[in-house]
Short mmCIF file of C-alpha atoms in Angstrom, two decimals:
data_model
loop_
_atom_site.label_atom_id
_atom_site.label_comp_id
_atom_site.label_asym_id
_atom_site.label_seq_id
_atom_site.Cartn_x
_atom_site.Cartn_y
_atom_site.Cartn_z
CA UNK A 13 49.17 -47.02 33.70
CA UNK A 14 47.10 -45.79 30.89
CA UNK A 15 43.91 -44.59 31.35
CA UNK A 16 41.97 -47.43 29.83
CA UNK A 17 43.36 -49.75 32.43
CA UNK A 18 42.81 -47.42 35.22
CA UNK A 19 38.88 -48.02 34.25
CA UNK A 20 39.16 -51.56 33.52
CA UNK A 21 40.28 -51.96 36.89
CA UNK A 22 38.33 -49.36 38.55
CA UNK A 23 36.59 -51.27 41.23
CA UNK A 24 40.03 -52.72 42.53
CA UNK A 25 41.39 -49.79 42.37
CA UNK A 26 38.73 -47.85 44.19
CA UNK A 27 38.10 -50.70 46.70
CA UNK A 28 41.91 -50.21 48.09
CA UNK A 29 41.68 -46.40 48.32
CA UNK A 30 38.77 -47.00 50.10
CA UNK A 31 40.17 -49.43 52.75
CA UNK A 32 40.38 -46.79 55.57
CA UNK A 33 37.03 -45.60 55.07
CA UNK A 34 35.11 -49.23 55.11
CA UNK A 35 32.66 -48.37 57.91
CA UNK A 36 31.46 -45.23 55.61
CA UNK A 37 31.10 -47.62 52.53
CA UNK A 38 29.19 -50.65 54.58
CA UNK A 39 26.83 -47.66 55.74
CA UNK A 40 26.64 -45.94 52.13
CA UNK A 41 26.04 -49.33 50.47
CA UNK A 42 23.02 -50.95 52.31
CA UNK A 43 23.69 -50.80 55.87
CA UNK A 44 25.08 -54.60 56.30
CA UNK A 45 28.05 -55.08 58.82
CA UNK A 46 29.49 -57.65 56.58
CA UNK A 47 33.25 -56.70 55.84
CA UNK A 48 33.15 -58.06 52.74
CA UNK A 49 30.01 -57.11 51.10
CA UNK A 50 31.34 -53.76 49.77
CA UNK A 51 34.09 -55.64 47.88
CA UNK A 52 30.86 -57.54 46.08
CA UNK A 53 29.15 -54.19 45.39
CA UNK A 54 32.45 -52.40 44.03
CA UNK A 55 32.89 -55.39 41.54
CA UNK A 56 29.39 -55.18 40.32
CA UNK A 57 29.69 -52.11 39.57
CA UNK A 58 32.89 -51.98 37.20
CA UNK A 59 34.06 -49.04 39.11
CA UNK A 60 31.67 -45.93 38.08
CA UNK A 61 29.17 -46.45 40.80
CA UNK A 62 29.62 -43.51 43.08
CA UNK A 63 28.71 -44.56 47.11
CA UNK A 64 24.72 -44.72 47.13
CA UNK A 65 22.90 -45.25 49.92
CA UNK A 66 21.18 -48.60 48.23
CA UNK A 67 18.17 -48.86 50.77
CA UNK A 68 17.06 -45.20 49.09
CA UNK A 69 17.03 -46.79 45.15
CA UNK A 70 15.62 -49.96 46.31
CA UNK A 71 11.93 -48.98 46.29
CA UNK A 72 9.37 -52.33 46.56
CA UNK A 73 9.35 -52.31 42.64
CA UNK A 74 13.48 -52.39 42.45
CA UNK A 75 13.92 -54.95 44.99
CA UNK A 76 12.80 -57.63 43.48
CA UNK A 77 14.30 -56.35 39.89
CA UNK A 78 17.76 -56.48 41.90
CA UNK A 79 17.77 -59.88 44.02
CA UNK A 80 16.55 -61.14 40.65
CA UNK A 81 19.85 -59.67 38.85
CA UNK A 82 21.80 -63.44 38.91
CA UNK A 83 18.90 -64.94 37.89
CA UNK A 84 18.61 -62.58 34.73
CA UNK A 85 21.99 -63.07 33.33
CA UNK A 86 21.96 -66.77 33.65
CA UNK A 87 18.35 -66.12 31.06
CA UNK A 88 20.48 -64.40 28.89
CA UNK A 89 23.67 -66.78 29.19
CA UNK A 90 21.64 -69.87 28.26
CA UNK A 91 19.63 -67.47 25.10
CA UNK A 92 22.99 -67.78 23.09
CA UNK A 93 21.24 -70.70 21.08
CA UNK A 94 18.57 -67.92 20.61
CA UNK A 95 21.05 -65.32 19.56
CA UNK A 96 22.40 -67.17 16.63
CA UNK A 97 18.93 -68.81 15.67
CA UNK A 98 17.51 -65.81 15.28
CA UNK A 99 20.50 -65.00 13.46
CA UNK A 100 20.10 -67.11 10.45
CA UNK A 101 16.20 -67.21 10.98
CA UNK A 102 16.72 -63.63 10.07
CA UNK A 103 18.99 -64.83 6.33
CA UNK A 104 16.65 -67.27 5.74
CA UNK A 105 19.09 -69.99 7.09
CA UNK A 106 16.97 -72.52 9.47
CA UNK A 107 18.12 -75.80 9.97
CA UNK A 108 14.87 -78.53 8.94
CA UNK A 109 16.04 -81.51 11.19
CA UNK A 110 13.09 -83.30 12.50
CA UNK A 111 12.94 -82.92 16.31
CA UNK A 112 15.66 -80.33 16.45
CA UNK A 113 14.64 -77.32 19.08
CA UNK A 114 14.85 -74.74 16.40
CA UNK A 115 10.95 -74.75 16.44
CA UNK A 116 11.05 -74.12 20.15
CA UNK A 117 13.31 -71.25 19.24
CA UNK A 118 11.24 -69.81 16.38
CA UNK A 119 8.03 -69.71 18.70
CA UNK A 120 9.82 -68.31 21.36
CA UNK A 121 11.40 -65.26 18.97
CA UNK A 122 8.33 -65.54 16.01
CA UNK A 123 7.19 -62.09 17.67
CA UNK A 124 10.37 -60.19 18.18
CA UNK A 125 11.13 -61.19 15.26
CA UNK A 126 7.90 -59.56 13.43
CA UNK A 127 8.83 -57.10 15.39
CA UNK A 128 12.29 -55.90 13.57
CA UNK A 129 10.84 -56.28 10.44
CA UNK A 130 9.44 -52.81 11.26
CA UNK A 131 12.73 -51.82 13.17
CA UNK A 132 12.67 -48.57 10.59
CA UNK A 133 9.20 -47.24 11.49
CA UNK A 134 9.05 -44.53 14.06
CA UNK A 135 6.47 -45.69 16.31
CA UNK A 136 8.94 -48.99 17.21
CA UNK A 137 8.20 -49.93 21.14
CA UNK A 138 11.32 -50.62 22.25
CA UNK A 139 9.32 -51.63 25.89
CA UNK A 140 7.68 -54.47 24.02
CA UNK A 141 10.25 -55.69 22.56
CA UNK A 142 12.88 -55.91 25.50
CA UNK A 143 9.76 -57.85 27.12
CA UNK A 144 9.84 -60.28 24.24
CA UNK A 145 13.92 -60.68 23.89
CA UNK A 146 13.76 -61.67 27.67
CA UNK A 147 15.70 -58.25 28.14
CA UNK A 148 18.09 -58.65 25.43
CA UNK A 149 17.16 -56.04 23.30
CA UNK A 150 19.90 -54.48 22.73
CA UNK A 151 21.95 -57.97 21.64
CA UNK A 152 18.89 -58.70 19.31
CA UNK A 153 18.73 -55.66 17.93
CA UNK A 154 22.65 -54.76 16.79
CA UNK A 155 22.80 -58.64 15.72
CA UNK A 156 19.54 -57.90 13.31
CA UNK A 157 20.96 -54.47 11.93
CA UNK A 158 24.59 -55.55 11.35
CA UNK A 159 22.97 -57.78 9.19
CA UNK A 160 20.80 -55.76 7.64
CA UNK A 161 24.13 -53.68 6.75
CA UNK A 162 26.17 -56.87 5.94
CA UNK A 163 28.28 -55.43 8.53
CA UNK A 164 29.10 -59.14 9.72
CA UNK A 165 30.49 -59.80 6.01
CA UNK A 166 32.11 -56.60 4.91
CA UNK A 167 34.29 -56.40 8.37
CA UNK A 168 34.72 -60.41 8.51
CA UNK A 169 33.19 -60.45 12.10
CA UNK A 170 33.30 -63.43 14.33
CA UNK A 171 29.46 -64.20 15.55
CA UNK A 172 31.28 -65.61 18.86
CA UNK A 173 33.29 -62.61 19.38
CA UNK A 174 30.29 -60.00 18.40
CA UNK A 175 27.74 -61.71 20.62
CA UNK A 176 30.72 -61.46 23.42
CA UNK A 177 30.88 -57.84 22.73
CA UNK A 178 27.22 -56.80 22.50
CA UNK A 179 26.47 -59.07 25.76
CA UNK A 180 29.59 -57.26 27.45
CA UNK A 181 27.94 -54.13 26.15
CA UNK A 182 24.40 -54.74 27.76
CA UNK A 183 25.48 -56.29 30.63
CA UNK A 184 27.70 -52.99 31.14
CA UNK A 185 24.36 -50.82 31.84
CA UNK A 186 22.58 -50.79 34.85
CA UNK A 187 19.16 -51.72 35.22
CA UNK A 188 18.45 -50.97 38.47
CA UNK A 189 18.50 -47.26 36.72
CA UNK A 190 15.29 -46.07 35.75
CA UNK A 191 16.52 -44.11 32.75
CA UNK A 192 19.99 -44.77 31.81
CA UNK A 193 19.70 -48.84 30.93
CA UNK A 194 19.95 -50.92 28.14
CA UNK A 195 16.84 -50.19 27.09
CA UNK A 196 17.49 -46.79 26.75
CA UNK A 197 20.62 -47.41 24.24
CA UNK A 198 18.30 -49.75 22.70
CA UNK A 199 15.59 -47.21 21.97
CA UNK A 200 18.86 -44.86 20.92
CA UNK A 201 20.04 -47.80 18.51
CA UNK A 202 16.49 -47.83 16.98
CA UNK A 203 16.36 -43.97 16.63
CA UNK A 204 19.77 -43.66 14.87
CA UNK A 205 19.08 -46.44 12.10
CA UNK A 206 16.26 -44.21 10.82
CA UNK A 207 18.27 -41.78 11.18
CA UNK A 208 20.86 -43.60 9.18
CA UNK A 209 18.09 -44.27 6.43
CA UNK A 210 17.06 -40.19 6.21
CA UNK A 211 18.17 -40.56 2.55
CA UNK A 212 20.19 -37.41 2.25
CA UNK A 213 22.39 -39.19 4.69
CA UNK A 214 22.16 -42.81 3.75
CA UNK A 215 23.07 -41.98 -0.19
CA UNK A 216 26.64 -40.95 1.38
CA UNK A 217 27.36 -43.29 4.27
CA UNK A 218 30.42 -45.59 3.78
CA UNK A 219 29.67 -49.07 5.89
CA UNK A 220 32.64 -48.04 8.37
CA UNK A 221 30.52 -45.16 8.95
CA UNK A 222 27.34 -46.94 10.19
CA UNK A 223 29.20 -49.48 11.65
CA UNK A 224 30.47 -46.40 13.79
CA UNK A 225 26.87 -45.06 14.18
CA UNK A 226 25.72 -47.56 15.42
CA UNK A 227 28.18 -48.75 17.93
CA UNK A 228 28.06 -45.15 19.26
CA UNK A 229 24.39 -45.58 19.93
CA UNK A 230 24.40 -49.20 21.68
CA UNK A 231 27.47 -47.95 23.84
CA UNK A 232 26.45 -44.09 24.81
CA UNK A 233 25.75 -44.14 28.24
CA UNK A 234 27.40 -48.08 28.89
CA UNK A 235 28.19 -48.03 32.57
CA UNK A 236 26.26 -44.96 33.28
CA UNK A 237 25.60 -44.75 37.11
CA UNK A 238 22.34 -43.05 37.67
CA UNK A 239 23.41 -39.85 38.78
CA UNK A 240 25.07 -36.61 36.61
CA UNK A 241 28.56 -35.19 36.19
CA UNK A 242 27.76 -32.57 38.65
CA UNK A 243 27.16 -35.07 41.40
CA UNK A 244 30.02 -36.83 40.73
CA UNK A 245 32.34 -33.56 40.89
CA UNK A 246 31.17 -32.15 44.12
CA UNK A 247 31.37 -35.75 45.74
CA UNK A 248 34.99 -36.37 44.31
CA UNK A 249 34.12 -39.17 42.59
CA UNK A 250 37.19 -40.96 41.73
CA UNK A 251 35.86 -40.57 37.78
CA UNK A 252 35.93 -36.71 38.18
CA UNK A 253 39.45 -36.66 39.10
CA UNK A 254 40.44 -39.05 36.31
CA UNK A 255 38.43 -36.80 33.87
CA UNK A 256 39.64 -33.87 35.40
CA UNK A 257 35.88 -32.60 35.75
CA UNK A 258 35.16 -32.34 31.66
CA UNK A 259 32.96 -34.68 30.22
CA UNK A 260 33.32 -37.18 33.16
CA UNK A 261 30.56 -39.55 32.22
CA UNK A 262 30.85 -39.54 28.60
CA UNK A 263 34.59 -39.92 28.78
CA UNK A 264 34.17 -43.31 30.94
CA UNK A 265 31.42 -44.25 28.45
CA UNK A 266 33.77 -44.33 25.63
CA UNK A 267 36.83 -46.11 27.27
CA UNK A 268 34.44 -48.69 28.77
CA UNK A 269 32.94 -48.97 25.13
CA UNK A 270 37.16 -49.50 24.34
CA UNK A 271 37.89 -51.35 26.78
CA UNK A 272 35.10 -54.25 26.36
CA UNK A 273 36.17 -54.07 22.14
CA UNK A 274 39.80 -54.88 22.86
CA UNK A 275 38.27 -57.29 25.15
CA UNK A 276 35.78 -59.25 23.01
CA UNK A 277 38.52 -59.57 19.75
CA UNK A 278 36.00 -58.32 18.22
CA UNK A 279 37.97 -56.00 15.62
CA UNK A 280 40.91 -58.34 15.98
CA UNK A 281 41.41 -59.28 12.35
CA UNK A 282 40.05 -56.65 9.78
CA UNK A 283 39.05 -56.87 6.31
CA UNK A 284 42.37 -58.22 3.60
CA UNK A 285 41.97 -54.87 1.34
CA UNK A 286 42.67 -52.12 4.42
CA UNK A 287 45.37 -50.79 2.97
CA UNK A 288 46.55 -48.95 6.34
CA UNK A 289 48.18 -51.20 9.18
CA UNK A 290 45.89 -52.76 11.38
CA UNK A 291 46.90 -51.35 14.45
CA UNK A 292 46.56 -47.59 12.69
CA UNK A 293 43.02 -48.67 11.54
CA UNK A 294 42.05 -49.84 15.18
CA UNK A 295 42.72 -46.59 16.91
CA UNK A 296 40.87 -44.66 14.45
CA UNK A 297 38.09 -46.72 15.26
CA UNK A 298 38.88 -45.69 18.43
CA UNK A 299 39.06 -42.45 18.30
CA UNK A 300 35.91 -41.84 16.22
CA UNK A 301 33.63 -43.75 18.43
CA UNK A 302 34.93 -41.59 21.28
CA UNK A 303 34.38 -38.06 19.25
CA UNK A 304 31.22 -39.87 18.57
CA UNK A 305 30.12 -40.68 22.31
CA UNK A 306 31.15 -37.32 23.54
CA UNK A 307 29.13 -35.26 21.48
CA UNK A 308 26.41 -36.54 23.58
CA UNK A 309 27.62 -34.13 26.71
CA UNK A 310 24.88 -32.30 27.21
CA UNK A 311 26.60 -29.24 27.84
CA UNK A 312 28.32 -28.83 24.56
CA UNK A 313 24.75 -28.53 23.02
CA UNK A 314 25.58 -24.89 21.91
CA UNK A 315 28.75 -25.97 20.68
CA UNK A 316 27.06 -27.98 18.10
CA UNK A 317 23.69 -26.70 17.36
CA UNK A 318 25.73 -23.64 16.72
CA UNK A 319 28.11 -25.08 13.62
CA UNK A 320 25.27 -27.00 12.39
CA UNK A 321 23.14 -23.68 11.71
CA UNK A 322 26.40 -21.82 10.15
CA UNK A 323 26.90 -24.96 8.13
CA UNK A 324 23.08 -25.14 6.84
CA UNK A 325 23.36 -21.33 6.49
CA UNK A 326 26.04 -21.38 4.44
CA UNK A 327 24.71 -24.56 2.46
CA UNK A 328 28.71 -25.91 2.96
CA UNK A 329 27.78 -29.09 4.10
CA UNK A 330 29.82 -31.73 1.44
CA UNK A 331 28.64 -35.37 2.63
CA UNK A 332 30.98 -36.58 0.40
CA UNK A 333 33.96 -35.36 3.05
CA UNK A 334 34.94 -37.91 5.48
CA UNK A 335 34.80 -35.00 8.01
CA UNK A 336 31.42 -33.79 7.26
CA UNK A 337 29.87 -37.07 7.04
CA UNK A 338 31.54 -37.42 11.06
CA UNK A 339 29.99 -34.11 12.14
CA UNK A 340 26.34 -35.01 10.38
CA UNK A 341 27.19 -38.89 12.96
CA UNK A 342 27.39 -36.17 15.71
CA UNK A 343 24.54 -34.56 15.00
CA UNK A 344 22.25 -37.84 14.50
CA UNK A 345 23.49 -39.39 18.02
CA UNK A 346 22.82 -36.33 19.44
CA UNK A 347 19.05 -36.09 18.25
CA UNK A 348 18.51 -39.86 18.72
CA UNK A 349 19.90 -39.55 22.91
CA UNK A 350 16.77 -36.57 23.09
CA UNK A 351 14.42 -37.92 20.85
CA UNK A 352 12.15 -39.11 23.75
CA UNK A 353 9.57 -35.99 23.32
CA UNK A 354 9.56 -36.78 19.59
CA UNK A 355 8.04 -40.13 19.98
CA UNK A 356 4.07 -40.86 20.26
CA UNK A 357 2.24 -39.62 23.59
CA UNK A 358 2.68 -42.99 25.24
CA UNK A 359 5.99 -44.31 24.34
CA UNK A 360 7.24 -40.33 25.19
CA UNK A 361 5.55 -40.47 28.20
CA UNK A 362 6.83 -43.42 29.82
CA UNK A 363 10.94 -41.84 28.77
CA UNK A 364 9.79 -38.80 30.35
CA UNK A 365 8.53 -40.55 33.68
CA UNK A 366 11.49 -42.26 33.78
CA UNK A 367 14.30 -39.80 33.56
CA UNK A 368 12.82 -38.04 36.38
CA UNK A 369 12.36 -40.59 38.66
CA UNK A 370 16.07 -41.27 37.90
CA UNK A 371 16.87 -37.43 38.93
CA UNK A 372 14.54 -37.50 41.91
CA UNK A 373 16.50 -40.82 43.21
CA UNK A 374 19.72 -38.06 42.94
CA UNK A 375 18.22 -35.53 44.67
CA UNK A 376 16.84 -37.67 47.48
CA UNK A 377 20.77 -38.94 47.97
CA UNK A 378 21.95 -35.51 47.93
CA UNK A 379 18.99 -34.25 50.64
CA UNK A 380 19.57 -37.21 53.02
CA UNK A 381 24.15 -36.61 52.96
CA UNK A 382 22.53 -33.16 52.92
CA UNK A 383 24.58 -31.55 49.63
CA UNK A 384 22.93 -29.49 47.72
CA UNK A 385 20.12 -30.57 45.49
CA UNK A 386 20.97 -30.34 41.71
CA UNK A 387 18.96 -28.77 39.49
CA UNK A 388 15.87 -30.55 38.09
CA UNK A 389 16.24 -33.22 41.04
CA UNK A 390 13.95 -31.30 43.73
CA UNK A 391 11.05 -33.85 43.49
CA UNK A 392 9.21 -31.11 45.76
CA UNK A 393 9.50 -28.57 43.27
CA UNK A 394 10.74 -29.77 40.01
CA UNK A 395 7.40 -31.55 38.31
CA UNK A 396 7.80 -33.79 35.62
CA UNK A 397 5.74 -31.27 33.09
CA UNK A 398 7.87 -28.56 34.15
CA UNK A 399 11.14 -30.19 33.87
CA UNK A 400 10.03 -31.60 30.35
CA UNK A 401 8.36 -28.10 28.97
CA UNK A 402 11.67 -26.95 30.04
CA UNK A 403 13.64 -29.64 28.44
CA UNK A 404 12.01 -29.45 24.88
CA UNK A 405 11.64 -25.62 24.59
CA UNK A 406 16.06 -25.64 25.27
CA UNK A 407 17.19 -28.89 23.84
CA UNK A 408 14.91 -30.59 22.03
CA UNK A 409 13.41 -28.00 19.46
CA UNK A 410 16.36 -25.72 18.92
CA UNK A 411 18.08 -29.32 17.79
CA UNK A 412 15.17 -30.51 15.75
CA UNK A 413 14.45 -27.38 13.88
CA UNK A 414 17.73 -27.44 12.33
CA UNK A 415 17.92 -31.29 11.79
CA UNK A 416 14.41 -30.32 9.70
CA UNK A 417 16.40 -28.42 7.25
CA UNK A 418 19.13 -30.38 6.91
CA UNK A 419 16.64 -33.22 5.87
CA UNK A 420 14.59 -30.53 3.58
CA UNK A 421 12.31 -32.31 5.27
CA UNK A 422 12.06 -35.41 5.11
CA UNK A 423 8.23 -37.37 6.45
CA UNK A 424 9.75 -38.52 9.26
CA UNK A 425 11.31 -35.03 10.83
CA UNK A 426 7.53 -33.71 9.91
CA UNK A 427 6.23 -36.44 11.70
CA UNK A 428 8.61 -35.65 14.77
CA UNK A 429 8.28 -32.40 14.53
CA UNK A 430 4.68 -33.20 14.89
CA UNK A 431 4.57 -35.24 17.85
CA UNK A 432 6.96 -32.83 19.44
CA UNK A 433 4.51 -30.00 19.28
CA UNK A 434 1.65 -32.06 20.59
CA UNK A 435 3.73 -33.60 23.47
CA UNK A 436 4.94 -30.03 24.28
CA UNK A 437 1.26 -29.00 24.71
CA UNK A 438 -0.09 -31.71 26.26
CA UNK A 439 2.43 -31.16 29.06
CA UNK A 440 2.04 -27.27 28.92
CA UNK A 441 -1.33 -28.06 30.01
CA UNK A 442 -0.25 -30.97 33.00
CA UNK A 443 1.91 -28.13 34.32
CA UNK A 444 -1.01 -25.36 34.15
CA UNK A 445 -3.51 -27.98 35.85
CA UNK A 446 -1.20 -29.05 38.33
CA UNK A 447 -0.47 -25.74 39.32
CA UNK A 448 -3.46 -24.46 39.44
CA UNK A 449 -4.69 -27.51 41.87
CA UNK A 450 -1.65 -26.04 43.83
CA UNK A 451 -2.26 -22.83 44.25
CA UNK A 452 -5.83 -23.82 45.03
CA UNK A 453 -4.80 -25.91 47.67
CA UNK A 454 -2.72 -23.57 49.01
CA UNK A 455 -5.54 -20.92 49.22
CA UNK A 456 -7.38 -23.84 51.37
CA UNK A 457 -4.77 -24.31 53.66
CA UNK A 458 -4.74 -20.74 54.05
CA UNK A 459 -8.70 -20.54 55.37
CA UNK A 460 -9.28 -20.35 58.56
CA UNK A 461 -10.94 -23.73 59.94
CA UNK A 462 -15.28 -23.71 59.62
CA UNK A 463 -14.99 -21.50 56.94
CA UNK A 464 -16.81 -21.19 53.34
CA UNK A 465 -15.19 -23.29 50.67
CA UNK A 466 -14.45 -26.35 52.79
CA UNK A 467 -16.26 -28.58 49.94
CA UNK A 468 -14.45 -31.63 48.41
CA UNK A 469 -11.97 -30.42 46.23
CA UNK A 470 -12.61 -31.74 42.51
CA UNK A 471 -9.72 -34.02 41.28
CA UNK A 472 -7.99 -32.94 37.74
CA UNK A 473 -7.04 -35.87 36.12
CA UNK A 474 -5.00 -35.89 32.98
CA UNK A 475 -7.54 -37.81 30.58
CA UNK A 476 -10.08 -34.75 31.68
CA UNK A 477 -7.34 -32.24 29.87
CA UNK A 478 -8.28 -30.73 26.80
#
């Protein structure tokens, strides 16, 4: 059985090697005694999911996002009218029958719509504009730049067959996760098409390339269960094994992404002047989406960031080489998946908030089946300014610097580069406050009761930060 059908059928196949252990699933997956509600869980969960205790994620603001899951996806079922509306609202191409419900359509969309005409500028809020898709932004947003690319004409796509693919594709993520949802490969998506449009890229890209670029970005993280490769490894998540422990997630992101392509048609009948066989011309596809998605392991950062100084060192870089113009598609996906401390305070904020919430949720599993807490996922000791001082001063600048040459620079790597700095400060000085208000506290626990100093203790609040 080849691999892609082993995670096509991952839930089946992890529900029947699970068969002897169902009283540890009923407990891990919310504590019901019904036989059969694990089966339900496994199948929602296209096989990644590792065995969560459910009544830990489901805080009062998740429960109601969950039990209101079916509800969602019938929304986005019945917005297919929408999809293709906004479609040819978006050539120019509106139907003008009298009484037709286009108009309800338009009204409904006139703001999202406004909205990606300024899909290129870097202060986009991708959190505004999920809210007014409904939660599709990720369909809305691949629809609007595949045709701003004439993507849909040069590669002859089917509308049927690409909605079926990009709902397949959102669907696929999780949002029950705080970080890693659809959102989040939406706000990726975004990132990499001005990326794309830095115009010592751009002038060299072939439409097969951004096709690829942007396909990377929407599917990234598809399927992504919450918690990291280490936590799957040391659980013996059935993924680990398949992926023999190396790039575990990012592997499963890429045959998912496969998978739900072969799936959809979508690539099914190809444009008449390929001169290669179609079949040939598929799995390069493929295969470049995968080198593509796992570039975005985290721990091959060095890897990278290493040949793309030796290349701008050497000034080697030839765009006009197939291969080069791959590596430079590697090196965009991989600042557009970090790009979070380059955005504007508030938008940054909010990515920031999230992604630790998402590793405290891990670390509160792995306290409670008492395993060791990862790193970063300590919510006792691991602050969000510290974990995200940490996280731009190791990833995030060493990556940016060098994407600033490469773009010699361009206004908007100075105007990243810019928020970066600022964000990096701003939480420099959440982490000095908050541990100063620490070690304050702990010299009050530390007095002996009656004595001096007993006053109210004066609150530091983050608007009162220089």
């Amino acid at each position: 059985m080849s691999c892609l059908m082993v995670e096509r059928c991952g839930a089946v196949t992890f529900e029947k090697s699970e068969t002897q252990n169902a009283t540890q699933v009923r407990m891990l997956a919310d504590g019901r005694q019904s036989t059969c509600h694990p089966v339900v869980l496994l199948a929602e969960r296209r096989g990644s999911f590792p065995l969560i205790d459910l009544r830990i994620l489901k805080t009062s603001d998740q429960r109601g996002e969950v039990e209101s899951s079916t509800r969602k996806k019938v929304k986005r079922l019945l917005s297919f009218q929408r999809y293709c509306h906004s479609s040819r609202l978006l050539r120019g191409d509106v139907p003008q029958t009298p009484g037709s419900l286009h108009l309800l359509d338009e009204d409904y969309l006139g703001q999202a719509v406004h909205m990606l005409s300024k899909v290129g500028t870097w202060n986009f809020d991708i959190f505004l504009f999920d809210r007014l898709t409904n939660g599709n932004s990720l369909v809305m947003l691949m629809c609007h730049l595949f045709n701003v690319y004439g993507l849909i004409h040069h590669f002859q796509l089917d509308m049927v067959k690409l909605h079926r693919f990009l709902g397949m594709l959102q669907e696929g993520y999780h949002s029950q996760n705080p970080y890693h949802n659809a959102v989040h490969a939406a706000d990726v998506t975004q990132a990499m098409y001005c990326y794309l449009k830095e115009p010592r890229l751009a002038e060299q890209l072939s439409l097969l390339d951004v096709f690829l670029g942007l396909t990377a970005a929407a599917a990234h993280d598809v399927d992504h269960p919450g918690v990291n490769q280490p936590f799957l490894v040391k659980t013996r998540h059935h993924l680990a094994s398949l992926y023999q422990n190396t790039s575990v997630l990012e592997s499963h992101h890429w045959r998912s992404t496969v998978g739900m392509l072969r799936e959809s048609g979508l690539l099914s009948h190809l444009p008449a002047d390929l001169s290669r066989r179609r079949k040939d011309y598929l799995q390069d596809i493929e295969q470049q989406l995968g080198s593509l998605i796992l570039a975005t392991d985290i721990s091959r950062q060095n890897e990278f960031l290493l040949t793309f100084r030796e290349h701008l060192e050497n000034q080697d870089l030839d765009l006009t080489l197939a291969s080069h113009r791959h590596f430079m598609l590697q090196i965009a996906l991989k600042c557009a998946d970090v790009c979070n401390p380059c955005r504007d305070w508030e938008l940054s904020k909010q990515w920031s908030e999230r992604v630790c919430e998402e590793f405290y949720r891990q670390g509160d599993v792995e306290k409670k089946f008492e395993l060791e807490i990862s790193p970063l996922c300590n919510q006792q000791t691991d602050s969000v300014p510290a974990i995200q001082t940490g996280f731009i001063s190791y990833i995030v600048e060493p990556l940016f610097e060098e994407w600033q040459r490469f773009t010699q620079p361009s206004l908007l790597s100075q105007t990243m580069t810019g928020h970066l700095k600022k964000n990096k400060a701003r939480w420099s000085r959440l982490r000095y406050a908050q541990a100063s208000v620490d070690v304050h506290s702990c010299s009050r626990d530390d007095e002996p009761e009656g004595g001096e100093g007993g006053g109210e203790e004066e609150e530091i609040e983050e608007e009162n930060i220089p």
